PDB file of C-alpha atoms in Angstrom:
ATOM      1  CA  MET C1360      61.292 157.214 -53.228  1.00 49.00           C
ATOM      2  CA  PRO C1361      61.445 158.984 -49.332  1.00 51.00           C
ATOM      3  CA  TRP C1362      59.966 156.532 -46.943  1.00 48.00           C
ATOM      4  CA  VAL C1363      58.253 159.714 -45.135  1.00 56.00           C
ATOM      5  CA  SER C1364      54.522 159.197 -44.386  1.00 53.00           C
ATOM      6  CA  SER C1365      55.129 163.870 -44.843  1.00 56.00           C
ATOM      7  CA  ALA C1366      56.774 166.017 -45.792  1.00 59.00           C
ATOM      8  CA  ARG C1367      56.052 168.589 -42.589  1.00 68.00           C
ATOM      9  CA  ARG C1368      57.467 171.608 -42.393  1.00 74.00           C
ATOM     10  CA  LEU C1369      61.051 171.728 -39.474  1.00 82.00           C
ATOM     11  CA  PHE C1370      61.666 176.262 -40.860  1.00 82.00           C
ATOM     12  CA  LYS C1371      60.283 178.913 -41.968  1.00 85.00           C
ATOM     13  CA  PRO C1372      62.469 180.605 -45.563  1.00 89.00           C
ATOM     14  CA  ALA C1373      64.998 182.586 -43.902  1.00 90.00           C
ATOM     15  CA  GLU C1374      64.123 185.962 -44.257  1.00 90.00           C
ATOM     16  CA  TYR C1375      66.902 186.659 -46.247  1.00 89.00           C
ATOM     17  CA  SER C1376      70.379 184.690 -47.519  1.00 92.00           C
ATOM     18  CA  TYR C1377      73.661 184.900 -49.080  1.00 93.00           C
ATOM     19  CA  ASN C1378      73.616 181.544 -49.014  1.00 97.00           C
ATOM     20  CA  TYR C1379      73.267 178.324 -52.489  1.00 98.00           C
ATOM     21  CA  THR C1380      73.660 175.440 -50.950  1.00 97.00           C
ATOM     22  CA  TYR C1381      74.574 171.237 -51.306  1.00 96.00           C
ATOM     23  CA  VAL C1382      74.292 169.103 -47.965  1.00 95.00           C
ATOM     24  CA  GLY C1383      75.777 165.019 -49.472  1.00 91.00           C
ATOM     25  CA  ASN C1384      78.268 163.537 -50.623  1.00 87.00           C
ATOM     26  CA  ASN C1385      79.965 163.433 -53.038  1.00 87.00           C
ATOM     27  CA  TYR C1386      79.659 160.271 -54.765  1.00 84.00           C
ATOM     28  CA  ASP C1387      79.805 160.061 -58.332  1.00 85.00           C
ATOM     29  CA  ARG C1388      78.054 163.403 -58.386  1.00 87.00           C
ATOM     30  CA  ASP C1389      81.454 165.072 -60.630  1.00 90.00           C
ATOM     31  CA  PRO C1390      79.227 166.240 -63.928  1.00 93.00           C
ATOM     32  CA  GLN C1391      75.912 167.165 -62.348  1.00 93.00           C
ATOM     33  CA  PHE C1392      78.480 168.338 -59.313  1.00 95.00           C
ATOM     34  CA  LYS C1393      80.092 171.333 -62.444  1.00 97.00           C
ATOM     35  CA  LYS C1394      77.053 171.655 -63.907  1.00 97.00           C
ATOM     36  CA  TYR C1395      74.871 173.367 -60.730  1.00 98.00           C
ATOM     37  CA  TYR C1396      77.694 173.798 -58.677  1.00 98.00           C
ATOM     38  CA  SER C1397      80.267 174.909 -59.613  1.00 98.00           C
ATOM     39  CA  MET C1398      80.158 176.694 -63.340  1.00 98.00           C
ATOM     40  CA  PRO C1399      77.731 179.040 -61.844  1.00 98.00           C
ATOM     41  CA  SER C1400      78.920 179.501 -57.933  1.00 98.00           C
ATOM     42  CA  HIS C1401      81.891 182.665 -59.769  1.00 98.00           C
ATOM     43  CA  ALA C1402      78.341 184.812 -61.071  1.00 98.00           C
ATOM     44  CA  LEU C1403      76.207 183.892 -58.061  1.00 98.00           C
ATOM     45  CA  ARG C1404      79.560 185.740 -56.209  1.00 98.00           C
ATOM     46  CA  LEU C1405      79.004 188.414 -58.242  1.00 98.00           C
ATOM     47  CA  ARG C1406      75.414 189.093 -57.429  1.00 97.00           C
ATOM     48  CA  GLY C1407      75.865 187.933 -53.895  1.00 97.00           C
ATOM     49  CA  VAL C1408      75.957 184.875 -53.524  1.00 98.00           C
ATOM     50  CA  GLN C1409      78.080 182.550 -52.107  1.00 98.00           C
ATOM     51  CA  THR C1410      77.656 179.130 -52.658  1.00 98.00           C
ATOM     52  CA  LYS C1411      78.567 175.929 -49.954  1.00 98.00           C
ATOM     53  CA  VAL C1412      78.835 172.501 -50.372  1.00 97.00           C
ATOM     54  CA  TRP C1413      78.395 169.994 -47.922  1.00 96.00           C
ATOM     55  CA  GLY C1414      80.120 166.334 -46.871  1.00 94.00           C
ATOM     56  CA  ASN C1415      82.174 165.026 -47.837  1.00 92.00           C
ATOM     57  CA  TRP C1416      83.930 166.352 -50.486  1.00 91.00           C
ATOM     58  CA  LEU C1417      87.107 166.997 -48.656  1.00 89.00           C
ATOM     59  CA  GLU C1418      87.466 162.991 -48.300  1.00 87.00           C
ATOM     60  CA  ARG C1419      87.024 162.437 -51.252  1.00 80.00           C
ATOM     61  CA  ARG C1420      90.202 164.122 -52.727  1.00 81.00           C
ATOM     62  CA  ASP C1421      92.619 165.610 -52.675  1.00 88.00           C
ATOM     63  CA  PRO C1422      91.459 169.277 -50.793  1.00 91.00           C
ATOM     64  CA  SER C1423      93.608 171.242 -52.547  1.00 93.00           C
ATOM     65  CA  ASN C1424      92.880 170.040 -55.512  1.00 93.00           C
ATOM     66  CA  LEU C1425      89.132 170.515 -55.028  1.00 93.00           C
ATOM     67  CA  LEU C1426      89.847 174.216 -54.325  1.00 94.00           C
ATOM     68  CA  ARG C1427      91.778 175.282 -56.985  1.00 95.00           C
ATOM     69  CA  GLU C1428      89.036 174.140 -59.284  1.00 95.00           C
ATOM     70  CA  ASN C1429      86.013 175.616 -57.032  1.00 97.00           C
ATOM     71  CA  PRO C1430      87.403 178.819 -55.701  1.00 97.00           C
ATOM     72  CA  ASN C1431      83.979 180.314 -54.980  1.00 98.00           C
ATOM     73  CA  ILE C1432      82.844 177.638 -52.754  1.00 98.00           C
ATOM     74  CA  ALA C1433      83.400 177.387 -50.110  1.00 97.00           C
ATOM     75  CA  PHE C1434      83.648 173.943 -48.528  1.00 96.00           C
ATOM     76  CA  GLY C1435      81.842 171.457 -45.023  1.00 95.00           C
ATOM     77  CA  HIS C1436      82.813 168.743 -43.525  1.00 94.00           C
ATOM     78  CA  ARG C1437      80.356 166.546 -42.908  1.00 94.00           C
ATOM     79  CA  LEU C1438      76.987 167.184 -41.688  1.00 94.00           C
ATOM     80  CA  ALA C1439      74.784 164.507 -38.907  1.00 93.00           C
ATOM     81  CA  TYR C1440      71.311 163.804 -40.307  1.00 89.00           C
ATOM     82  CA  LYS C1441      69.967 166.958 -37.253  1.00 88.00           C
ATOM     83  CA  GLU C1442      72.188 169.451 -38.601  1.00 94.00           C
ATOM     84  CA  ILE C1443      71.136 169.162 -42.324  1.00 93.00           C
ATOM     85  CA  PHE C1444      68.081 171.015 -41.911  1.00 93.00           C
ATOM     86  CA  GLY C1445      69.082 173.933 -40.197  1.00 94.00           C
ATOM     87  CA  VAL C1446      72.636 174.718 -43.261  1.00 96.00           C
ATOM     88  CA  ILE C1447      69.285 173.481 -45.585  1.00 96.00           C
ATOM     89  CA  ASN C1448      67.442 176.554 -43.759  1.00 95.00           C
ATOM     90  CA  ASN C1449      69.993 179.206 -43.605  1.00 95.00           C
ATOM     91  CA  SER C1450      70.119 179.239 -47.682  1.00 96.00           C
ATOM     92  CA  VAL C1451      68.355 180.357 -50.976  1.00 96.00           C
ATOM     93  CA  ALA C1452      68.336 177.301 -52.518  1.00 97.00           C
ATOM     94  CA  VAL C1453      69.547 174.119 -53.211  1.00 97.00           C
ATOM     95  CA  THR C1454      69.964 171.725 -56.671  1.00 95.00           C
ATOM     96  CA  HIS C1455      69.117 168.065 -56.020  1.00 90.00           C
ATOM     97  CA  ILE C1456      72.003 166.187 -57.723  1.00 92.00           C
ATOM     98  CA  THR C1457      73.108 162.625 -58.561  1.00 86.00           C
ATOM     99  CA  ARG C1458      75.347 159.691 -60.763  1.00 84.00           C
ATOM    100  CA  ASP C1459      74.309 160.654 -64.486  1.00 85.00           C
ATOM    101  CA  ASP C1460      72.797 157.461 -65.076  1.00 85.00           C
ATOM    102  CA  TYR C1461      70.227 157.458 -62.361  1.00 82.00           C
ATOM    103  CA  THR C1462      68.342 160.908 -63.479  1.00 80.00           C
ATOM    104  CA  PRO C1463      65.882 159.114 -66.234  1.00 79.00           C
ATOM    105  CA  TYR C1464      64.102 157.093 -63.592  1.00 70.00           C
ATOM    106  CA  GLY C1465      63.306 160.414 -61.863  1.00 63.00           C
ATOM    107  CA  ASN C1466      66.131 159.697 -58.685  1.00 66.00           C
ATOM    108  CA  ILE C1467      63.625 161.196 -56.282  1.00 70.00           C
ATOM    109  CA  THR C1468      65.487 161.062 -52.447  1.00 72.00           C
ATOM    110  CA  MET C1469      64.803 162.545 -49.395  1.00 77.00           C
ATOM    111  CA  ARG C1470      67.220 165.557 -50.908  1.00 81.00           C
ATOM    112  CA  PHE C1471      63.111 166.512 -51.823  1.00 82.00           C
ATOM    113  CA  THR C1472      61.478 166.470 -48.574  1.00 84.00           C
ATOM    114  CA  GLU C1473      64.029 166.806 -46.593  1.00 89.00           C
ATOM    115  CA  ALA C1474      64.081 171.001 -48.514  1.00 91.00           C
ATOM    116  CA  ILE C1475      60.185 170.692 -48.417  1.00 89.00           C
ATOM    117  CA  GLN C1476      60.946 170.560 -44.525  1.00 89.00           C
ATOM    118  CA  ALA C1477      64.158 172.631 -44.132  1.00 93.00           C
ATOM    119  CA  GLY C1478      61.475 175.344 -45.881  1.00 93.00           C
ATOM    120  CA  VAL C1479      63.985 176.026 -48.952  1.00 96.00           C
ATOM    121  CA  VAL C1480      63.087 176.288 -52.497  1.00 96.00           C
ATOM    122  CA  SER C1481      64.628 172.994 -54.870  1.00 95.00           C
ATOM    123  CA  LEU C1482      65.463 173.508 -58.254  1.00 97.00           C
ATOM    124  CA  ILE C1483      65.470 170.409 -60.613  1.00 94.00           C
ATOM    125  CA  PRO C1484      67.462 169.580 -62.959  1.00 93.00           C
ATOM    126  CA  TYR C1485      66.570 169.091 -65.837  1.00 93.00           C
ATOM    127  CA  GLU C1486      67.359 165.227 -66.699  1.00 90.00           C
ATOM    128  CA  TYR C1487      65.810 163.906 -63.647  1.00 88.00           C
ATOM    129  CA  VAL C1488      62.217 163.149 -65.897  1.00 85.00           C
ATOM    130  CA  HIS C1489      59.574 162.215 -63.262  1.00 84.00           C
ATOM    131  CA  ALA C1490      60.702 165.088 -61.415  1.00 87.00           C
ATOM    132  CA  ARG C1491      60.801 167.582 -63.736  1.00 90.00           C
ATOM    133  CA  PRO C1492      57.191 169.300 -62.300  1.00 91.00           C
ATOM    134  CA  VAL C1493      57.702 169.866 -58.894  1.00 90.00           C
ATOM    135  CA  GLY C1494      59.881 172.685 -61.350  1.00 92.00           C
ATOM    136  CA  LEU C1495      57.302 174.111 -61.510  1.00 93.00           C
ATOM    137  CA  LYS C1496      59.078 175.245 -64.587  1.00 92.00           C
ATOM    138  CA  ASP C1497      60.528 178.884 -63.140  1.00 95.00           C
ATOM    139  CA  PHE C1498      62.609 176.278 -61.020  1.00 97.00           C
ATOM    140  CA  LEU C1499      63.358 173.584 -63.131  1.00 96.00           C
ATOM    141  CA  VAL C1500      67.712 174.107 -64.469  1.00 97.00           C
ATOM    142  CA  ASN C1501      69.488 172.825 -67.754  1.00 96.00           C
ATOM    143  CA  ASP C1502      72.754 174.540 -67.413  1.00 98.00           C
ATOM    144  CA  PRO C1503      74.995 176.878 -65.094  1.00 98.00           C
ATOM    145  CA  GLU C1504      73.016 180.306 -66.511  1.00 98.00           C
ATOM    146  CA  ASP C1505      69.299 178.744 -65.931  1.00 98.00           C
ATOM    147  CA  VAL C1506      70.581 178.373 -62.514  1.00 98.00           C
ATOM    148  CA  VAL C1507      72.300 181.734 -61.713  1.00 98.00           C
ATOM    149  CA  ARG C1508      69.036 182.930 -63.527  1.00 98.00           C
ATOM    150  CA  ALA C1509      66.231 181.077 -61.079  1.00 98.00           C
ATOM    151  CA  VAL C1510      68.900 181.940 -57.071  1.00 98.00           C
ATOM    152  CA  THR C1511      69.048 185.787 -58.424  1.00 97.00           C
ATOM    153  CA  LYS C1512      65.230 185.732 -58.885  1.00 97.00           C
ATOM    154  CA  LEU C1513      64.781 183.738 -55.444  1.00 97.00           C
ATOM    155  CA  ALA C1514      67.496 185.663 -53.684  1.00 96.00           C
ATOM    156  CA  SER C1515      65.368 189.211 -54.627  1.00 96.00           C
ATOM    157  CA  MET C1516      62.134 187.056 -53.584  1.00 96.00           C
ATOM    158  CA  SER C1517      60.205 187.822 -49.666  1.00 95.00           C
ATOM    159  CA  ALA C1518      60.376 184.897 -47.384  1.00 95.00           C
ATOM    160  CA  LYS C1519      55.933 184.968 -47.762  1.00 96.00           C
ATOM    161  CA  GLU C1520      57.118 184.521 -51.801  1.00 96.00           C
ATOM    162  CA  ARG C1521      59.470 181.970 -50.906  1.00 96.00           C
ATOM    163  CA  THR C1522      56.792 180.113 -49.065  1.00 95.00           C
ATOM    164  CA  GLU C1523      54.497 179.512 -51.169  1.00 96.00           C
ATOM    165  CA  ILE C1524      56.340 178.129 -54.516  1.00 97.00           C
ATOM    166  CA  ILE C1525      57.789 175.818 -51.563  1.00 95.00           C
ATOM    167  CA  GLU C1526      53.511 175.013 -51.398  1.00 93.00           C
ATOM    168  CA  GLN C1527      53.479 174.035 -54.729  1.00 95.00           C
ATOM    169  CA  GLN C1528      57.305 171.825 -55.185  1.00 94.00           C
ATOM    170  CA  GLU C1529      55.536 169.195 -52.420  1.00 90.00           C
ATOM    171  CA  GLN C1530      51.628 169.605 -54.387  1.00 90.00           C
ATOM    172  CA  ALA C1531      54.337 169.187 -57.621  1.00 91.00           C
ATOM    173  CA  LEU C1532      56.053 166.327 -55.652  1.00 88.00           C
ATOM    174  CA  ARG C1533      52.770 164.652 -54.297  1.00 84.00           C
ATOM    175  CA  GLN C1534      51.370 164.466 -57.432  1.00 85.00           C
ATOM    176  CA  VAL C1535      54.139 162.716 -59.060  1.00 82.00           C
ATOM    177  CA  VAL C1536      55.438 160.194 -55.515  1.00 77.00           C
ATOM    178  CA  ASP C1537      52.814 158.548 -53.145  1.00 74.00           C
ATOM    179  CA  PHE C1538      54.557 158.800 -49.819  1.00 69.00           C
ATOM    180  CA  SER C1539      51.580 156.682 -47.995  1.00 74.00           C
ATOM    181  CA  PRO C1540      53.233 153.553 -46.686  1.00 76.00           C
ATOM    182  CA  ALA C1541      49.915 152.261 -48.065  1.00 81.00           C
ATOM    183  CA  TYR C1542      51.224 152.369 -50.722  1.00 77.00           C
ATOM    184  CA  LYS C1543      55.014 151.777 -50.714  1.00 73.00           C
ATOM    185  CA  ILE C1544      53.674 147.578 -49.059  1.00 83.00           C
ATOM    186  CA  ASP C1545      52.041 146.910 -51.858  1.00 83.00           C
ATOM    187  CA  LEU C1546      54.844 148.464 -54.752  1.00 75.00           C
ATOM    188  CA  ILE C1547      56.831 145.630 -52.236  1.00 83.00           C
ATOM    189  CA  GLU C1548      54.208 143.592 -51.715  1.00 90.00           C
ATOM    190  CA  GLN C1549      53.250 144.045 -56.195  1.00 88.00           C
TER     191      GLN C1549
END
């Protein structure tokens, strides 16, 4: 559960972007990474969208193997927290991924609010049971083809159209989790 009381916008959606991005470290996310980033990266590249991944991915295993297994992904270095918003903002979409055993519980992390703050639409894996409403049906993904469909659709939209989606996602997220400090204090005391 994010420890923020608001998800105020730091950026408006980029007028134009050709990036589909993940910002986060490589800790037990291999199955979802493959499904939601690696497998759709080739089809996205053929549609003019570059898949970019930032974090410790090149440090966690032999970089030559990682690059060979993911030839259509551009890997970047780890980012300072203040840098992630600009990188995310330079994207058309992000997909939240996590460890498989966390998905039945929703695992609503800071990444949800970071995407809102950065002005980027979030694709929500179907496995995230409690977070499904944030996917707004059109941005709920279950396989690589869903990612390609959603990212391609978003890439063809104006910044204004994507802003409307982000606002709807924020409203849906606020129905799923209460960000208020009072709620969190009550939860801890229980």
